[in-house]
CSV table of C-alpha atoms in Angstrom, one decimal:
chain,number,residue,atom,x,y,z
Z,128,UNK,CA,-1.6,49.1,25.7
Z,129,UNK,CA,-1.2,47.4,22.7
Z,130,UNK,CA,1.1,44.9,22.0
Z,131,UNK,CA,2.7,44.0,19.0
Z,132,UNK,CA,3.5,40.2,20.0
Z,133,UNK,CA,1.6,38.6,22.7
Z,134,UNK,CA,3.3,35.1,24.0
Z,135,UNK,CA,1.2,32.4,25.3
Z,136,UNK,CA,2.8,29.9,27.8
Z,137,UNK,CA,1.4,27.1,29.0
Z,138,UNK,CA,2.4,27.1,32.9
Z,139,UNK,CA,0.5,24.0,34.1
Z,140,UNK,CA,2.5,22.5,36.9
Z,141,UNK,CA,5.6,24.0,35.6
Z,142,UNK,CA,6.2,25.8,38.8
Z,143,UNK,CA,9.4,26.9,40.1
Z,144,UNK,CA,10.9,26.3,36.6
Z,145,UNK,CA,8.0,28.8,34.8
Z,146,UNK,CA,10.6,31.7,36.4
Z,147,UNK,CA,13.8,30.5,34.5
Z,148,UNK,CA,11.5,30.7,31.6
Z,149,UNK,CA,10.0,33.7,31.6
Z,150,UNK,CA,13.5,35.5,33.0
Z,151,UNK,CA,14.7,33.8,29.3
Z,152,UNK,CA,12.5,34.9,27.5
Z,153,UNK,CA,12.3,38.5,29.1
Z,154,UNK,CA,16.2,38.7,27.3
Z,155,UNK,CA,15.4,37.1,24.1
Z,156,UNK,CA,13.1,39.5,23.4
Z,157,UNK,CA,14.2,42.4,25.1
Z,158,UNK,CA,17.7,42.0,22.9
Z,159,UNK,CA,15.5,41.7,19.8
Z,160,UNK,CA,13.1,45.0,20.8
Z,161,UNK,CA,10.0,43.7,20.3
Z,162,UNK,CA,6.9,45.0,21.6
Z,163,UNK,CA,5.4,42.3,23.5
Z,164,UNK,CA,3.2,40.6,26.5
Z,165,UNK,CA,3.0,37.6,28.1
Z,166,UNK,CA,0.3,35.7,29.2
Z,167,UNK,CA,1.3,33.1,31.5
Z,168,UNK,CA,-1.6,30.2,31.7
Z,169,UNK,CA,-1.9,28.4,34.9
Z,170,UNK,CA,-5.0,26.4,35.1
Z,171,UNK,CA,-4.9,24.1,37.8
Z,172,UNK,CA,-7.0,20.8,39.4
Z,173,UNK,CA,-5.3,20.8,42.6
Z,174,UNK,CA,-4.4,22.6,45.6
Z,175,UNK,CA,-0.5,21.3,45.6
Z,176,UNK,CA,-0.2,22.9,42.3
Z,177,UNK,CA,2.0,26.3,43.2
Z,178,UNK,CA,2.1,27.7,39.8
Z,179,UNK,CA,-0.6,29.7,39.9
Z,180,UNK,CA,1.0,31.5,43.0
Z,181,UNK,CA,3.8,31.6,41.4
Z,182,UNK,CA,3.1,32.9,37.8
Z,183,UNK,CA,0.9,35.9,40.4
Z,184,UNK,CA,4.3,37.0,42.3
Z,185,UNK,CA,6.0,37.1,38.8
Z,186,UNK,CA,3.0,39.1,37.2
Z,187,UNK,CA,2.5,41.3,40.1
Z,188,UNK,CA,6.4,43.2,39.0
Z,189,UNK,CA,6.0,43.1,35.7
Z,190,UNK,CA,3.4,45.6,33.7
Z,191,UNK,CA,3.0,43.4,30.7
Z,192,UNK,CA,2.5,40.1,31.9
Z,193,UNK,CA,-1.2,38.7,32.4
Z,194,UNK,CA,-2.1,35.6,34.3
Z,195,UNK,CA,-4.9,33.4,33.0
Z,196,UNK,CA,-5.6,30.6,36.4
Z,197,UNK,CA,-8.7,29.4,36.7
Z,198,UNK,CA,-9.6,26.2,37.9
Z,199,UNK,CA,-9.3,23.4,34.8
Z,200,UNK,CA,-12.4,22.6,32.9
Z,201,UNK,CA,-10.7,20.8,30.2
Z,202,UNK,CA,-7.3,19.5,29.3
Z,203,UNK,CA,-4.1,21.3,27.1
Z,204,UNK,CA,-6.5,22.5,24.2
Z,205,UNK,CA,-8.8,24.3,27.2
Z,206,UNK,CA,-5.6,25.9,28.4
Z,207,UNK,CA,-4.7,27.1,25.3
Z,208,UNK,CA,-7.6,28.5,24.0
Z,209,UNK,CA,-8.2,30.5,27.5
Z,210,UNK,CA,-4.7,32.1,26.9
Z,211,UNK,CA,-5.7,32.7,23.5
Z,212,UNK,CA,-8.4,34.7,24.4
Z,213,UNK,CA,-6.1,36.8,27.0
Z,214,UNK,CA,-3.7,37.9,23.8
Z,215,UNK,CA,-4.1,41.3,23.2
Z,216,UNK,CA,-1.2,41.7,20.4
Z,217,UNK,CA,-1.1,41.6,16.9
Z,218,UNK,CA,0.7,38.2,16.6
Z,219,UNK,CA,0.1,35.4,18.9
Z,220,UNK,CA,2.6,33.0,19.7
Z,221,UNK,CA,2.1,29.9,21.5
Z,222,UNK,CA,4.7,27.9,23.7
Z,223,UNK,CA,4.8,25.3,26.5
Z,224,UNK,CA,6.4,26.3,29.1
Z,225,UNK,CA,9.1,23.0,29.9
Z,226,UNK,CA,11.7,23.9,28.1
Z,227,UNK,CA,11.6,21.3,25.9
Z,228,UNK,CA,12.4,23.6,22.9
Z,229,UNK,CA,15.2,26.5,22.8
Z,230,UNK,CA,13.2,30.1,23.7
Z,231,UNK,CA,15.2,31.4,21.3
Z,232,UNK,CA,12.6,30.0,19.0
Z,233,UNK,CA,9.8,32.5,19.8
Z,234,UNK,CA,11.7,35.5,18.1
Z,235,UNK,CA,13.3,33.6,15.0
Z,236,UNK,CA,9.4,32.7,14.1
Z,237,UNK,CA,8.1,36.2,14.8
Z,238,UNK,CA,11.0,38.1,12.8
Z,239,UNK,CA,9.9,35.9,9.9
Z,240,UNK,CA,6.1,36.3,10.3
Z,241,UNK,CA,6.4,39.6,10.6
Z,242,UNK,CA,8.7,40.3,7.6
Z,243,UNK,CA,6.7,38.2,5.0
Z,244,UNK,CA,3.0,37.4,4.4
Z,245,UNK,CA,2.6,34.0,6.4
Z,246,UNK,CA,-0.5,33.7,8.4
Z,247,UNK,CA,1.1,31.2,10.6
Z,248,UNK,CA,4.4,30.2,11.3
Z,249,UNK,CA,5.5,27.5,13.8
Z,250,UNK,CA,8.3,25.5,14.3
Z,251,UNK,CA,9.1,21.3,13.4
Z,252,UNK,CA,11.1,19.1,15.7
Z,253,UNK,CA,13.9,18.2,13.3
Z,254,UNK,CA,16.1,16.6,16.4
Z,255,UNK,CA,14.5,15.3,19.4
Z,256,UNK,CA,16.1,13.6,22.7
Z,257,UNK,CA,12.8,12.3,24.0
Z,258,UNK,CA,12.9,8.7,23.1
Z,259,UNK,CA,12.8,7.1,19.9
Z,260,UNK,CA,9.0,5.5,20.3
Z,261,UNK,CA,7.9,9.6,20.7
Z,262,UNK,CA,9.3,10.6,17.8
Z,263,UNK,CA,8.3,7.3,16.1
Z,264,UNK,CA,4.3,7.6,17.1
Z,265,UNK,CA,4.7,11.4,16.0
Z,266,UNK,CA,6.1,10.3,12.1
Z,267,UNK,CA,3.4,8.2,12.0
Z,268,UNK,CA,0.7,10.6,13.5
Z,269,UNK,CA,1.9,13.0,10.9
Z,270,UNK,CA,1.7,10.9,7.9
Z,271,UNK,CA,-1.6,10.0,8.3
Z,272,UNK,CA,-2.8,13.7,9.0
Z,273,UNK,CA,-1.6,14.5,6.0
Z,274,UNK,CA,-2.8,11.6,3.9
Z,275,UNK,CA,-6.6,12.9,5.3
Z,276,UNK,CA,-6.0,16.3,5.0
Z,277,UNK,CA,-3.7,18.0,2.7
Z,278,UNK,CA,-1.5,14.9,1.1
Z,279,UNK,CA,0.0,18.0,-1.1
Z,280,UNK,CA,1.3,20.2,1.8
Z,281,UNK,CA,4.3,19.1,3.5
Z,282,UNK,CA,3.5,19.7,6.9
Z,283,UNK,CA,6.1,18.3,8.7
Z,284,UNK,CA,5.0,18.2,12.6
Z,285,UNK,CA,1.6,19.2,13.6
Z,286,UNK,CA,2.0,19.3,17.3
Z,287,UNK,CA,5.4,21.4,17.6
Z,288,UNK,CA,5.5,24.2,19.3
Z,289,UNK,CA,5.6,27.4,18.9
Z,290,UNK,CA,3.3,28.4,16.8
Z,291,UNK,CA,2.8,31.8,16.0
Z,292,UNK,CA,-0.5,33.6,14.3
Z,293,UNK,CA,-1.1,36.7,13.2
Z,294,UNK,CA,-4.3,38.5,14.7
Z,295,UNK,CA,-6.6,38.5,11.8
Z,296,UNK,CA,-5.7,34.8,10.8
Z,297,UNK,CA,-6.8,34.1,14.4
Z,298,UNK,CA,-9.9,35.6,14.1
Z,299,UNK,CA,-10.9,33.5,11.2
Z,300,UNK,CA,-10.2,30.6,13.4
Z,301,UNK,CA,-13.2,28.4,15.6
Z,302,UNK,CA,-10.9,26.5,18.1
Z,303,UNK,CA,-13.4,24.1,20.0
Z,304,UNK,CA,-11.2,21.2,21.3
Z,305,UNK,CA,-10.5,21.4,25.1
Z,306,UNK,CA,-8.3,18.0,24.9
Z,307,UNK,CA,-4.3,17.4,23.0
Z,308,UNK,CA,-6.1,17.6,19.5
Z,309,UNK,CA,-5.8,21.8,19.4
Z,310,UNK,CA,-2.6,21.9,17.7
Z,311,UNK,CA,-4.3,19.8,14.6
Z,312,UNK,CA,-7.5,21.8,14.7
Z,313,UNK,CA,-5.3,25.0,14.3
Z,314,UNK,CA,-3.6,23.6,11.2
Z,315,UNK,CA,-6.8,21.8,9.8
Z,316,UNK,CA,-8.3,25.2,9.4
Z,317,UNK,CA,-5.6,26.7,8.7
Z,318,UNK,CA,-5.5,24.7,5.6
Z,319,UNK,CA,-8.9,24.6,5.1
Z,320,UNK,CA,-9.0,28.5,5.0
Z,321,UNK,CA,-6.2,28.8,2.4
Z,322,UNK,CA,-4.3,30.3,4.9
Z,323,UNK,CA,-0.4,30.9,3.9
Z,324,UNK,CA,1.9,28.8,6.0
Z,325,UNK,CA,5.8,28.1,7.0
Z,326,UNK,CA,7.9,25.8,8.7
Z,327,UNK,CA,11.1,26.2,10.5
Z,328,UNK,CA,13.6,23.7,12.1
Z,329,UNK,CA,13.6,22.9,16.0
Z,330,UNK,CA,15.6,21.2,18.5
Z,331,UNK,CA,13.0,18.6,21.0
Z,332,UNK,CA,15.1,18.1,24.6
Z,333,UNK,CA,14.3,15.5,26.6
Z,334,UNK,CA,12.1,16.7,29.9
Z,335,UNK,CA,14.1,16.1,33.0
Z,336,UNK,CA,12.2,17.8,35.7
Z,337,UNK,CA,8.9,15.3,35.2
Z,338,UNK,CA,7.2,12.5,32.9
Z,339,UNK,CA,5.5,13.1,29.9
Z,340,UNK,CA,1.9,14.1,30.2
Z,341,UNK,CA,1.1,12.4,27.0
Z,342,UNK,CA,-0.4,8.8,28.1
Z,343,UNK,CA,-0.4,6.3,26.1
Z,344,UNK,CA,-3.9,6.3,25.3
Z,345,UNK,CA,-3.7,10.1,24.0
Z,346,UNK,CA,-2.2,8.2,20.6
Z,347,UNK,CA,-5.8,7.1,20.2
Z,348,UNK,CA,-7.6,10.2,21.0
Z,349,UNK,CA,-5.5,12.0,18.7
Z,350,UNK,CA,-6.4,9.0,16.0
Z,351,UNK,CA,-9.7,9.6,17.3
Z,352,UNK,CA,-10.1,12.7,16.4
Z,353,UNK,CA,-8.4,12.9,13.0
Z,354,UNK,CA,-10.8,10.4,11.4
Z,355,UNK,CA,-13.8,12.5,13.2
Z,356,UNK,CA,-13.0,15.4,12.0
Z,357,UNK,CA,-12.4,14.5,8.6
Z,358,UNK,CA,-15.4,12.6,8.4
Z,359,UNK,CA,-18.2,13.7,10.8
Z,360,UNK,CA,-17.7,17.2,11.0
């Protein structure tokens, strides 16, 4: 079948909480009548992991929800780019599964993809509850992607989520990354392709259920990478 919106969420070790989720977003875009799929990704390193069981039993009543769970050969970016490859409709969106941002987002940047001529449209944490150094190392991540990139666009939050594509800007797209830098190489070529983009305002809630998976040291990957990728590729 062929889907008009395909919805990737990023499962990993979200367990019990990935069935709130999906049962949220089922009526958010069942009230909207949209045509959709979603393919939950639960790529996992260990056995006490049960989200990959879990994302199964929800799959295994619902005709159009795939699971992608394989065992983890990479970090977020490998996750994302297997679910990627699983999306079968003619927009993509892309979401972590936490609930860190209101579900309600997915349809508001699908009803204004699809009604205009944006190749991408993703979301920009205008409020977040998750500390003030986050949002702090994010201002200045963000700044200095643009000052080596595109000083002219005002791209306000490279990493927020979701993101939505449609099909054929996704095909123009060669997403290698299998680490946190994903996000960036989306928007880098993104830019770098001309493609036509827009920004919408998000609400960031702090994660109750478990620490950030962002360590410390991920700041200086995603540093890392900037200046590679500007320079050296």
């Amino acid at each position: 079948m062929k889907y008009d919106l395909s919805v990737v969420i990023l499962c990993y070790k979200a367990e019990d909480y990935v069935r709130n989720f999906v049962n949220q977003l089922k009526s958010e875009l069942g009230a909207a009548d949209i045509n959709y799929e979603m393919v939950l990704v639960a790529n996992y390193d260990n056995s006490k992991d049960k989200t990959p069981e879990i994302v199964h039993e929800i799959a295994s009543k619902e005709s159009n929800i795939t699971v992608v769970s394989e065992k983890k050969k990479g970090r977020m970016g490998w996750d994302m780019r297997s679910g990627l490859r699983a999306a079968k409709g003619n927009y993509i969106a892309i979401m972590d599964g936490d609930g860190q941002m209101p579900v309600s987002d997915i349809v508001e940047v699908y009803t204004l993809i699809k009604s205009t001529s944006f190749d991408i449209v993703k979301t920009y944490r205008a409020y977040r509850y998750d500390g003030w150094h986050r949002g702090f190392m994010s201002y200045c991540y963000n700044v200095l992607f643009r000052l080596l990139f595109n000083p002219k666009f005002p791209l306000k939050d490279v990493n927020s989520k979701p993101k939505i594509i449609s099909r054929s800007a996704y095909e123009k797209l060669h997403l290698v990354s299998n680490d946190w830098f994903t996000d960036a190489e989306i928007m880098i070529q993104a830019i770098e392709k001309n493609m036509k983009i827009s920004q919408i305002a998000t609400v960031f809630y702090k994660n109750e259920r478990r620490k950030t998976m962002v360590a410390f040291s991920t700041i200086f990957e995603f540093i890392y990478n900037l200046f590679y990728y500007r320079f050296f590729k």
